[in-house]
mmCIF file of C-alpha atoms in Angstrom:
data_model
loop_
_atom_site.group_PDB
_atom_site.id
_atom_site.type_symbol
_atom_site.label_atom_id
_atom_site.label_comp_id
_atom_site.label_asym_id
_atom_site.label_seq_id
_atom_site.Cartn_x
_atom_site.Cartn_y
_atom_site.Cartn_z
ATOM 1 C CA MET L 13 20.538 -2.916 -25.962
ATOM 2 C CA ARG L 14 17.865 -2.991 -28.018
ATOM 3 C CA MET L 15 15.387 -0.323 -27.785
ATOM 4 C CA PRO L 16 11.504 -0.793 -28.789
ATOM 5 C CA ILE L 17 9.935 0.908 -31.936
ATOM 6 C CA GLY L 18 8.904 4.238 -31.715
ATOM 7 C CA ALA L 19 12.193 5.344 -29.631
ATOM 8 C CA ILE L 20 11.508 4.867 -25.757
ATOM 9 C CA GLY L 21 14.384 6.964 -23.915
ATOM 10 C CA LEU L 22 15.553 6.442 -20.067
ATOM 11 C CA CYS L 23 15.756 9.509 -18.263
ATOM 12 C CA LEU L 24 18.031 8.906 -15.754
ATOM 13 C CA LYS L 25 18.676 10.230 -11.991
ATOM 14 C CA VAL L 26 22.227 10.833 -11.651
ATOM 15 C CA ALA L 27 22.577 10.423 -7.471
ATOM 16 C CA SER L 28 24.656 8.195 -5.244
ATOM 17 C CA ASP L 29 21.696 6.552 -3.702
ATOM 18 C CA GLY L 30 19.448 3.841 -5.459
ATOM 19 C CA LEU L 31 20.690 5.355 -9.048
ATOM 20 C CA LEU L 32 20.761 2.041 -10.975
ATOM 21 C CA ARG L 33 17.621 1.325 -9.467
ATOM 22 C CA ARG L 34 15.982 4.158 -10.615
ATOM 23 C CA MET L 35 17.302 4.179 -13.762
ATOM 24 C CA TRP L 36 14.222 2.322 -15.450
ATOM 25 C CA TYR L 37 11.898 4.438 -13.565
ATOM 26 C CA ASN L 38 10.496 6.966 -15.998
ATOM 27 C CA THR L 39 10.904 6.814 -19.387
ATOM 28 C CA CYS L 40 11.422 9.495 -22.530
ATOM 29 C CA ARG L 41 10.267 10.211 -25.760
ATOM 30 C CA SER L 42 13.681 9.876 -27.963
ATOM 31 C CA ASN L 43 16.565 7.454 -28.233
ATOM 32 C CA THR L 44 18.843 9.726 -26.806
ATOM 33 C CA VAL L 45 19.622 11.789 -23.638
ATOM 34 C CA ALA L 46 20.861 15.028 -23.660
ATOM 35 C CA CYS L 47 23.200 15.892 -20.939
ATOM 36 C CA LYS L 48 24.813 19.070 -20.364
ATOM 37 C CA ARG L 49 28.900 19.027 -20.219
ATOM 38 C CA GLY L 50 30.121 21.236 -22.278
ATOM 39 C CA GLY L 51 27.832 21.401 -24.850
ATOM 40 C CA GLU L 52 28.381 17.632 -25.724
ATOM 41 C CA GLU L 53 25.263 14.827 -25.927
ATOM 42 C CA MET L 54 25.896 11.880 -24.700
ATOM 43 C CA ASN L 55 23.342 9.014 -26.067
ATOM 44 C CA LEU L 56 21.958 6.320 -23.897
ATOM 45 C CA ALA L 57 24.639 3.661 -24.448
ATOM 46 C CA GLY L 58 27.352 5.695 -23.601
ATOM 47 C CA LYS L 59 25.753 6.787 -20.445
ATOM 48 C CA ILE L 60 25.212 3.331 -19.032
ATOM 49 C CA LEU L 61 28.393 2.405 -19.924
ATOM 50 C CA LEU L 62 29.871 4.994 -17.697
ATOM 51 C CA LEU L 63 27.416 4.188 -14.513
ATOM 52 C CA ALA L 64 28.780 0.802 -15.429
ATOM 53 C CA LEU L 65 32.395 1.479 -15.199
ATOM 54 C CA GLY L 66 31.515 3.243 -11.633
ATOM 55 C CA VAL L 67 31.752 6.984 -13.364
ATOM 56 C CA THR L 68 29.517 7.822 -11.070
ATOM 57 C CA ALA L 69 31.092 11.457 -10.467
ATOM 58 C CA TYR L 70 30.871 12.564 -13.875
ATOM 59 C CA GLY L 71 27.807 14.726 -13.173
ATOM 60 C CA GLN L 72 25.976 15.104 -16.067
ATOM 61 C CA THR L 73 22.246 16.895 -15.308
ATOM 62 C CA CYS L 74 19.687 14.869 -17.373
ATOM 63 C CA LEU L 75 17.596 17.567 -19.890
ATOM 64 C CA ALA L 76 15.144 14.553 -21.036
ATOM 65 C CA PRO L 77 11.504 15.609 -19.932
ATOM 66 C CA ASN L 78 9.909 13.522 -17.425
ATOM 67 C CA GLN L 79 12.217 13.442 -14.758
ATOM 68 C CA PRO L 80 11.895 11.104 -12.048
ATOM 69 C CA GLN L 81 10.273 12.221 -9.304
ATOM 70 C CA PRO L 82 11.442 12.321 -5.359
ATOM 71 C CA ALA L 83 10.555 9.429 -3.757
ATOM 72 C CA LYS L 84 7.350 9.161 -1.906
ATOM 73 C CA ARG L 85 7.453 9.210 1.555
ATOM 74 C CA LEU L 86 5.134 6.599 3.580
ATOM 75 C CA LEU L 87 4.921 6.744 7.672
ATOM 76 C CA ILE L 88 3.953 3.508 9.236
ATOM 77 C CA ILE L 89 2.166 2.746 12.789
ATOM 78 C CA GLY L 90 2.500 -0.134 14.221
ATOM 79 C CA GLU L 91 1.053 0.075 17.564
ATOM 80 C CA GLU L 92 -1.744 -2.096 19.013
ATOM 81 C CA LYS L 93 -3.669 -1.575 22.398
ATOM 82 C CA GLY L 94 -5.697 -4.768 21.528
ATOM 83 C CA TYR L 95 -4.394 -8.458 20.520
ATOM 84 C CA ARG L 96 -0.529 -8.352 19.237
ATOM 85 C CA HIS L 97 0.014 -10.067 15.818
ATOM 86 C CA GLU L 98 3.516 -11.414 16.033
ATOM 87 C CA ALA L 99 3.902 -10.349 12.027
ATOM 88 C CA VAL L 100 3.893 -6.473 12.712
ATOM 89 C CA SER L 101 7.386 -6.133 13.092
ATOM 90 C CA HIS L 102 8.569 -8.180 9.958
ATOM 91 C CA ALA L 103 6.030 -6.676 7.983
ATOM 92 C CA MET L 104 6.787 -3.001 8.860
ATOM 93 C CA ALA L 105 10.512 -4.376 7.959
ATOM 94 C CA THR L 106 9.615 -5.805 4.796
ATOM 95 C CA ILE L 107 7.820 -2.565 3.785
ATOM 96 C CA GLU L 108 10.919 -0.354 4.599
ATOM 97 C CA ARG L 109 12.664 -2.517 2.611
ATOM 98 C CA LEU L 110 10.694 -2.799 -0.260
ATOM 99 C CA GLY L 111 10.868 1.281 -0.592
ATOM 100 C CA ARG L 112 14.274 1.302 -0.524
ATOM 101 C CA GLU L 113 14.859 -1.681 -3.093
ATOM 102 C CA THR L 114 12.379 0.089 -5.491
ATOM 103 C CA ALA L 115 13.353 3.659 -4.260
ATOM 104 C CA LEU L 116 9.639 4.491 -4.461
ATOM 105 C CA TRP L 117 9.214 5.767 -1.405
ATOM 106 C CA THR L 118 11.525 6.542 2.027
ATOM 107 C CA THR L 119 9.788 5.024 5.239
ATOM 108 C CA THR L 120 9.331 6.136 8.637
ATOM 109 C CA ILE L 121 8.407 3.610 11.526
ATOM 110 C CA ARG L 122 6.675 4.571 14.687
ATOM 111 C CA THR L 123 4.978 2.362 17.411
ATOM 112 C CA ASP L 124 3.302 5.181 18.737
ATOM 113 C CA THR L 125 0.918 7.940 17.346
ATOM 114 C CA GLU L 126 2.992 11.040 17.960
ATOM 115 C CA ALA L 127 3.254 11.959 14.297
ATOM 116 C CA LEU L 128 -0.684 11.688 13.092
ATOM 117 C CA THR L 129 -1.006 15.269 13.617
ATOM 118 C CA LYS L 130 -0.366 18.875 11.650
ATOM 119 C CA ASN L 131 1.231 20.760 14.654
ATOM 120 C CA LYS L 132 4.548 21.221 14.884
ATOM 121 C CA LEU L 133 6.746 18.878 16.872
ATOM 122 C CA GLU L 134 9.503 19.110 19.308
ATOM 123 C CA TYR L 135 13.127 18.723 17.874
ATOM 124 C CA ASN L 136 11.882 18.869 14.529
ATOM 125 C CA ALA L 137 10.323 15.468 14.806
ATOM 126 C CA LYS L 138 7.804 14.626 11.401
ATOM 127 C CA ASN L 139 4.534 15.213 11.276
ATOM 128 C CA LEU L 140 1.793 14.313 8.866
ATOM 129 C CA ASN L 141 2.371 17.303 6.733
ATOM 130 C CA ASP L 142 5.637 15.521 6.118
ATOM 131 C CA PHE L 143 4.200 12.168 4.609
ATOM 132 C CA ASP L 144 2.542 11.112 1.035
ATOM 133 C CA ALA L 145 1.006 8.289 2.734
ATOM 134 C CA VAL L 146 0.269 6.575 6.166
ATOM 135 C CA MET L 147 0.122 2.609 6.659
ATOM 136 C CA PHE L 148 -1.579 1.456 9.660
ATOM 137 C CA TYR L 149 -1.044 -2.054 11.095
ATOM 138 C CA THR L 150 -2.546 -1.340 13.950
ATOM 139 C CA GLY L 151 -5.266 -2.900 16.650
ATOM 140 C CA GLY L 152 -7.589 -1.224 19.161
ATOM 141 C CA GLU L 153 -8.438 2.277 20.752
ATOM 142 C CA LEU L 154 -5.289 4.240 19.783
ATOM 143 C CA GLU L 155 -4.089 7.088 21.996
ATOM 144 C CA MET L 156 -4.647 10.182 19.886
ATOM 145 C CA SER L 157 -6.696 13.802 20.476
ATOM 146 C CA ALA L 158 -9.430 15.159 18.669
ATOM 147 C CA GLU L 159 -6.872 17.189 16.817
ATOM 148 C CA GLN L 160 -4.938 14.066 15.499
ATOM 149 C CA LYS L 161 -8.260 12.494 14.825
ATOM 150 C CA ALA L 162 -9.188 15.168 12.740
ATOM 151 C CA ALA L 163 -5.886 15.389 11.152
ATOM 152 C CA LEU L 164 -5.777 12.202 9.837
ATOM 153 C CA LEU L 165 -8.761 12.554 8.356
ATOM 154 C CA SER L 166 -8.029 15.563 6.623
ATOM 155 C CA PHE L 167 -4.825 14.309 5.537
ATOM 156 C CA VAL L 168 -6.815 11.762 3.775
ATOM 157 C CA HIS L 169 -10.211 13.329 2.625
ATOM 158 C CA ASP L 170 -8.790 17.221 2.354
ATOM 159 C CA ASP L 171 -5.315 16.997 1.363
ATOM 160 C CA GLY L 172 -5.753 14.254 -1.218
ATOM 161 C CA LYS L 173 -2.739 11.808 0.369
ATOM 162 C CA GLY L 174 -3.189 7.812 1.019
ATOM 163 C CA PHE L 175 -3.846 5.561 3.488
ATOM 164 C CA VAL L 176 -3.144 1.904 3.284
ATOM 165 C CA GLY L 177 -4.465 -0.356 6.360
ATOM 166 C CA VAL L 178 -3.410 -3.990 6.789
ATOM 167 C CA HIS L 179 -5.157 -6.997 8.136
ATOM 168 C CA SER L 180 -6.161 -5.476 11.882
ATOM 169 C CA ALA L 181 -6.005 -1.885 10.847
ATOM 170 C CA THR L 182 -10.229 -2.459 10.831
ATOM 171 C CA ILE L 183 -10.143 -3.638 14.474
ATOM 172 C CA THR L 184 -8.941 -0.168 15.261
ATOM 173 C CA PHE L 185 -10.543 2.677 16.212
ATOM 174 C CA THR L 186 -14.052 0.508 16.386
ATOM 175 C CA GLU L 187 -15.372 3.507 18.594
ATOM 176 C CA TRP L 188 -14.804 5.983 15.947
ATOM 177 C CA PRO L 189 -17.501 5.952 13.255
ATOM 178 C CA GLU L 190 -15.217 8.440 10.954
ATOM 179 C CA TYR L 191 -12.388 6.251 10.912
ATOM 180 C CA GLY L 192 -14.613 3.040 9.928
ATOM 181 C CA GLU L 193 -15.881 5.357 7.023
ATOM 182 C CA MET L 194 -12.449 6.033 5.787
ATOM 183 C CA ILE L 195 -10.974 2.801 5.952
ATOM 184 C CA GLY L 196 -14.629 0.964 4.554
ATOM 185 C CA GLY L 197 -15.509 -1.414 7.292
ATOM 186 C CA TYR L 198 -15.081 -3.149 10.873
ATOM 187 C CA PHE L 199 -13.908 -6.606 12.012
ATOM 188 C CA ASP L 200 -16.700 -8.671 12.664
ATOM 189 C CA GLU L 201 -15.134 -11.963 13.757
ATOM 190 C CA HIS L 202 -12.731 -14.202 11.686
ATOM 191 C CA PRO L 203 -15.124 -17.315 11.960
ATOM 192 C CA TRP L 204 -12.881 -20.031 10.083
ATOM 193 C CA GLY L 205 -9.496 -18.772 11.771
ATOM 194 C CA THR L 206 -6.353 -19.161 10.144
ATOM 195 C CA PHE L 207 -7.180 -21.283 7.229
ATOM 196 C CA ASP L 208 -6.781 -21.938 3.640
ATOM 197 C CA ALA L 209 -8.400 -19.031 2.477
ATOM 198 C CA PRO L 210 -10.447 -19.554 -1.020
ATOM 199 C CA ILE L 211 -9.749 -16.351 -2.450
ATOM 200 C CA LEU L 212 -11.067 -15.165 -6.280
ATOM 201 C CA VAL L 213 -9.811 -11.794 -7.515
ATOM 202 C CA GLU L 214 -12.388 -9.725 -8.756
ATOM 203 C CA ASP L 215 -10.259 -7.041 -10.318
ATOM 204 C CA PRO L 216 -7.255 -8.257 -11.922
ATOM 205 C CA ALA L 217 -6.432 -4.755 -14.228
ATOM 206 C CA PHE L 218 -6.282 -3.298 -10.007
ATOM 207 C CA PRO L 219 -2.349 -2.707 -9.499
ATOM 208 C CA GLY L 220 -1.325 -5.568 -7.167
ATOM 209 C CA MET L 221 -3.442 -8.047 -8.232
ATOM 210 C CA GLN L 222 -1.770 -9.246 -11.803
ATOM 211 C CA GLN L 223 0.696 -11.416 -9.959
ATOM 212 C CA TRP L 224 -2.384 -13.307 -8.425
ATOM 213 C CA PRO L 225 -4.256 -16.604 -9.960
ATOM 214 C CA LYS L 226 -8.169 -15.771 -10.596
ATOM 215 C CA SER L 227 -8.637 -18.292 -7.963
ATOM 216 C CA PHE L 228 -6.476 -19.728 -5.262
ATOM 217 C CA LEU L 229 -6.107 -20.704 -1.734
ATOM 218 C CA TRP L 230 -4.095 -18.730 0.684
ATOM 219 C CA LYS L 231 -3.245 -20.036 4.044
ATOM 220 C CA ASP L 232 -4.014 -16.593 6.428
ATOM 221 C CA GLU L 233 -6.233 -15.448 8.834
ATOM 222 C CA ILE L 234 -9.341 -13.567 7.096
ATOM 223 C CA TYR L 235 -11.850 -11.047 9.276
ATOM 224 C CA GLN L 236 -15.428 -10.754 8.162
ATOM 225 C CA VAL L 237 -16.132 -7.166 7.907
ATOM 226 C CA LYS L 238 -19.450 -5.422 8.986
ATOM 227 C CA GLY L 239 -20.515 -1.976 7.814
ATOM 228 C CA PHE L 240 -18.709 -2.465 3.983
ATOM 229 C CA SER L 241 -20.921 -1.491 1.265
ATOM 230 C CA ARG L 242 -20.123 -2.381 -2.319
ATOM 231 C CA ASP L 243 -21.859 1.055 -3.044
ATOM 232 C CA GLN L 244 -18.670 3.032 -1.009
ATOM 233 C CA LEU L 245 -15.719 1.136 -2.291
ATOM 234 C CA ARG L 246 -14.341 -1.333 -5.052
ATOM 235 C CA VAL L 247 -13.821 -4.942 -3.812
ATOM 236 C CA LEU L 248 -10.594 -6.614 -5.382
ATOM 237 C CA MET L 249 -10.643 -10.037 -3.611
ATOM 238 C CA ARG L 250 -13.168 -11.749 -1.500
ATOM 239 C CA LEU L 251 -13.682 -15.263 -0.349
ATOM 240 C CA ASP L 252 -15.089 -17.984 -2.735
ATOM 241 C CA ALA L 253 -18.324 -18.723 -0.443
ATOM 242 C CA SER L 254 -19.151 -21.635 -2.420
ATOM 243 C CA LYS L 255 -16.267 -23.350 -0.630
ATOM 244 C CA LEU L 256 -16.787 -21.964 3.013
ATOM 245 C CA ASP L 257 -18.305 -23.559 6.002
ATOM 246 C CA LEU L 258 -21.468 -21.108 6.403
ATOM 247 C CA ALA L 259 -22.726 -23.278 9.181
ATOM 248 C CA ASN L 260 -20.438 -21.852 11.120
ATOM 249 C CA PRO L 261 -21.777 -19.947 14.337
ATOM 250 C CA ARG L 262 -20.006 -17.067 13.889
ATOM 251 C CA VAL L 263 -20.640 -16.481 10.489
ATOM 252 C CA HIS L 264 -22.460 -13.154 10.541
ATOM 253 C CA ARG L 265 -22.946 -12.065 6.732
ATOM 254 C CA LYS L 266 -26.424 -13.193 5.612
ATOM 255 C CA ASP L 267 -25.104 -12.092 1.849
ATOM 256 C CA GLN L 268 -22.127 -14.529 1.668
ATOM 257 C CA ASP L 269 -20.370 -11.655 0.237
ATOM 258 C CA PHE L 270 -16.648 -11.525 2.419
ATOM 259 C CA ALA L 271 -14.080 -9.099 1.053
ATOM 260 C CA VAL L 272 -10.510 -10.000 1.516
ATOM 261 C CA THR L 273 -9.386 -6.828 -0.280
ATOM 262 C CA TRP L 274 -10.441 -3.279 -1.606
ATOM 263 C CA ALA L 275 -10.146 0.323 -2.309
ATOM 264 C CA LYS L 276 -11.818 3.194 -2.103
ATOM 265 C CA THR L 277 -11.693 6.686 -2.365
ATOM 266 C CA TYR L 278 -12.097 9.261 0.368
ATOM 267 C CA GLY L 279 -12.677 12.997 -0.297
ATOM 268 C CA LYS L 280 -9.615 13.587 -2.557
ATOM 269 C CA GLY L 281 -7.548 10.645 -0.939
ATOM 270 C CA ARG L 282 -7.129 7.149 -1.862
ATOM 271 C CA VAL L 283 -7.660 4.076 0.773
ATOM 272 C CA PHE L 284 -6.303 0.633 0.510
ATOM 273 C CA TYR L 285 -7.121 -2.235 2.982
ATOM 274 C CA SER L 286 -6.191 -6.093 2.958
ATOM 275 C CA THR L 287 -6.960 -8.638 5.604
ATOM 276 C CA LEU L 288 -4.053 -10.320 4.346
ATOM 277 C CA GLY L 289 -1.118 -10.149 6.539
ATOM 278 C CA HIS L 290 -1.507 -12.064 9.927
ATOM 279 C CA VAL L 291 0.893 -14.879 8.934
ATOM 280 C CA GLU L 292 4.212 -13.915 9.430
ATOM 281 C CA ARG L 293 6.139 -15.692 6.631
ATOM 282 C CA ASN L 294 3.558 -14.541 4.087
ATOM 283 C CA TRP L 295 5.646 -11.050 3.849
ATOM 284 C CA ASP L 296 8.059 -13.279 2.495
ATOM 285 C CA ASP L 297 5.949 -13.807 -0.330
ATOM 286 C CA PRO L 298 6.646 -11.988 -3.711
ATOM 287 C CA LYS L 299 3.083 -11.909 -4.392
ATOM 288 C CA MET L 300 2.092 -10.393 -1.611
ATOM 289 C CA GLN L 301 5.092 -7.990 -1.261
ATOM 290 C CA LYS L 302 4.119 -6.691 -4.706
ATOM 291 C CA MET L 303 0.266 -6.520 -3.582
ATOM 292 C CA TYR L 304 1.645 -3.869 -1.054
ATOM 293 C CA VAL L 305 4.090 -2.094 -2.952
ATOM 294 C CA GLU L 306 1.544 -1.365 -5.812
ATOM 295 C CA ALA L 307 -1.177 -0.456 -3.112
ATOM 296 C CA ILE L 308 1.404 2.174 -1.535
ATOM 297 C CA ARG L 309 2.188 3.006 -5.524
ATOM 298 C CA TRP L 310 -1.624 3.728 -5.948
ATOM 299 C CA ALA L 311 -2.271 5.287 -2.275
ATOM 300 C CA THR L 312 0.535 7.973 -3.469
ATOM 301 C CA GLY L 313 -0.300 8.725 -6.894
ATOM 302 C CA LEU L 314 2.137 6.899 -8.756
ATOM 303 C CA ALA L 315 -0.305 4.653 -10.095
ATOM 304 C CA ASN L 316 -3.847 5.046 -11.415
ATOM 305 C CA ALA L 317 -6.391 2.651 -11.721
ATOM 306 C CA ASP L 318 -10.399 2.764 -11.160
ATOM 307 C CA ALA L 319 -11.855 2.436 -7.854
ATOM 308 C CA THR L 320 -15.544 2.389 -8.902
ATOM 309 C CA PRO L 321 -17.642 0.767 -6.531
ATOM 310 C CA ARG L 322 -19.146 -2.640 -8.185
ATOM 311 C CA PRO L 323 -21.884 -4.876 -6.865
ATOM 312 C CA LEU L 324 -20.623 -8.467 -5.787
ATOM 313 C CA PRO L 325 -20.469 -10.052 -9.428
ATOM 314 C CA ALA L 326 -23.441 -12.806 -10.251
ATOM 315 C CA GLN L 327 -22.337 -16.411 -8.339
#
């Protein structure tokens, strides 16, 4: 294997689960990885050869810096009290699979809100203290106590954790203003239903945006959002208003600013939202899968990016 000039080594995590997937996860500063086994040093090529031969029980301890961090922990909530989206099950299964395949996170899937608390639960059930981020593919007014609502906001705002909202997450808790403040806005009709949406990528440098064309058509149900302000969030994608039927009576935004995907900070935490995800088969598209993988990486602090709010670009 040819190493880049400047010597970028690999720090290997010797573990039975996800070993080969995590080999490329972190890099070290030299071509040689020192492993403790009777004072011997084994170079990178020899280490990889042993792994390829299946000698995973060799048991070396990698001494190089920047050890791969433990996988992040993601809680997905898939409960809906309003309209039922057929894509929810497949979406949650896809996110769980992507976490395993990338070895970046482990996933807990719930279709109720019990885990959204910091109080101890019976039978050692997990609560918010056990997670690094929460993903909502939800809808309606979910059953949560005042303590649970405060805990969810604190989880992001005070603890610096992540929140990822999918599609109908903006039609969730429409009677709870603090939730709207956290996620960035609320559903206000989908004037064009499910259609070939003309989408513009505003920030191709943000994680999960690089794989999309600058301008493209995407068949999905795009929400019109009310209550969002470009003073509070960074729009990553928007609809191309020049290609929309603005005479549609359900179009309410007079500024013609139809955000599709955005990122924002909320206190110490990070929030990502995209209206994409209504169409079930879209979850099999590598471009959308990568968008949500990178969203989770960013929300959990595995990736950094500029989420500074920006005004609507000149049209």
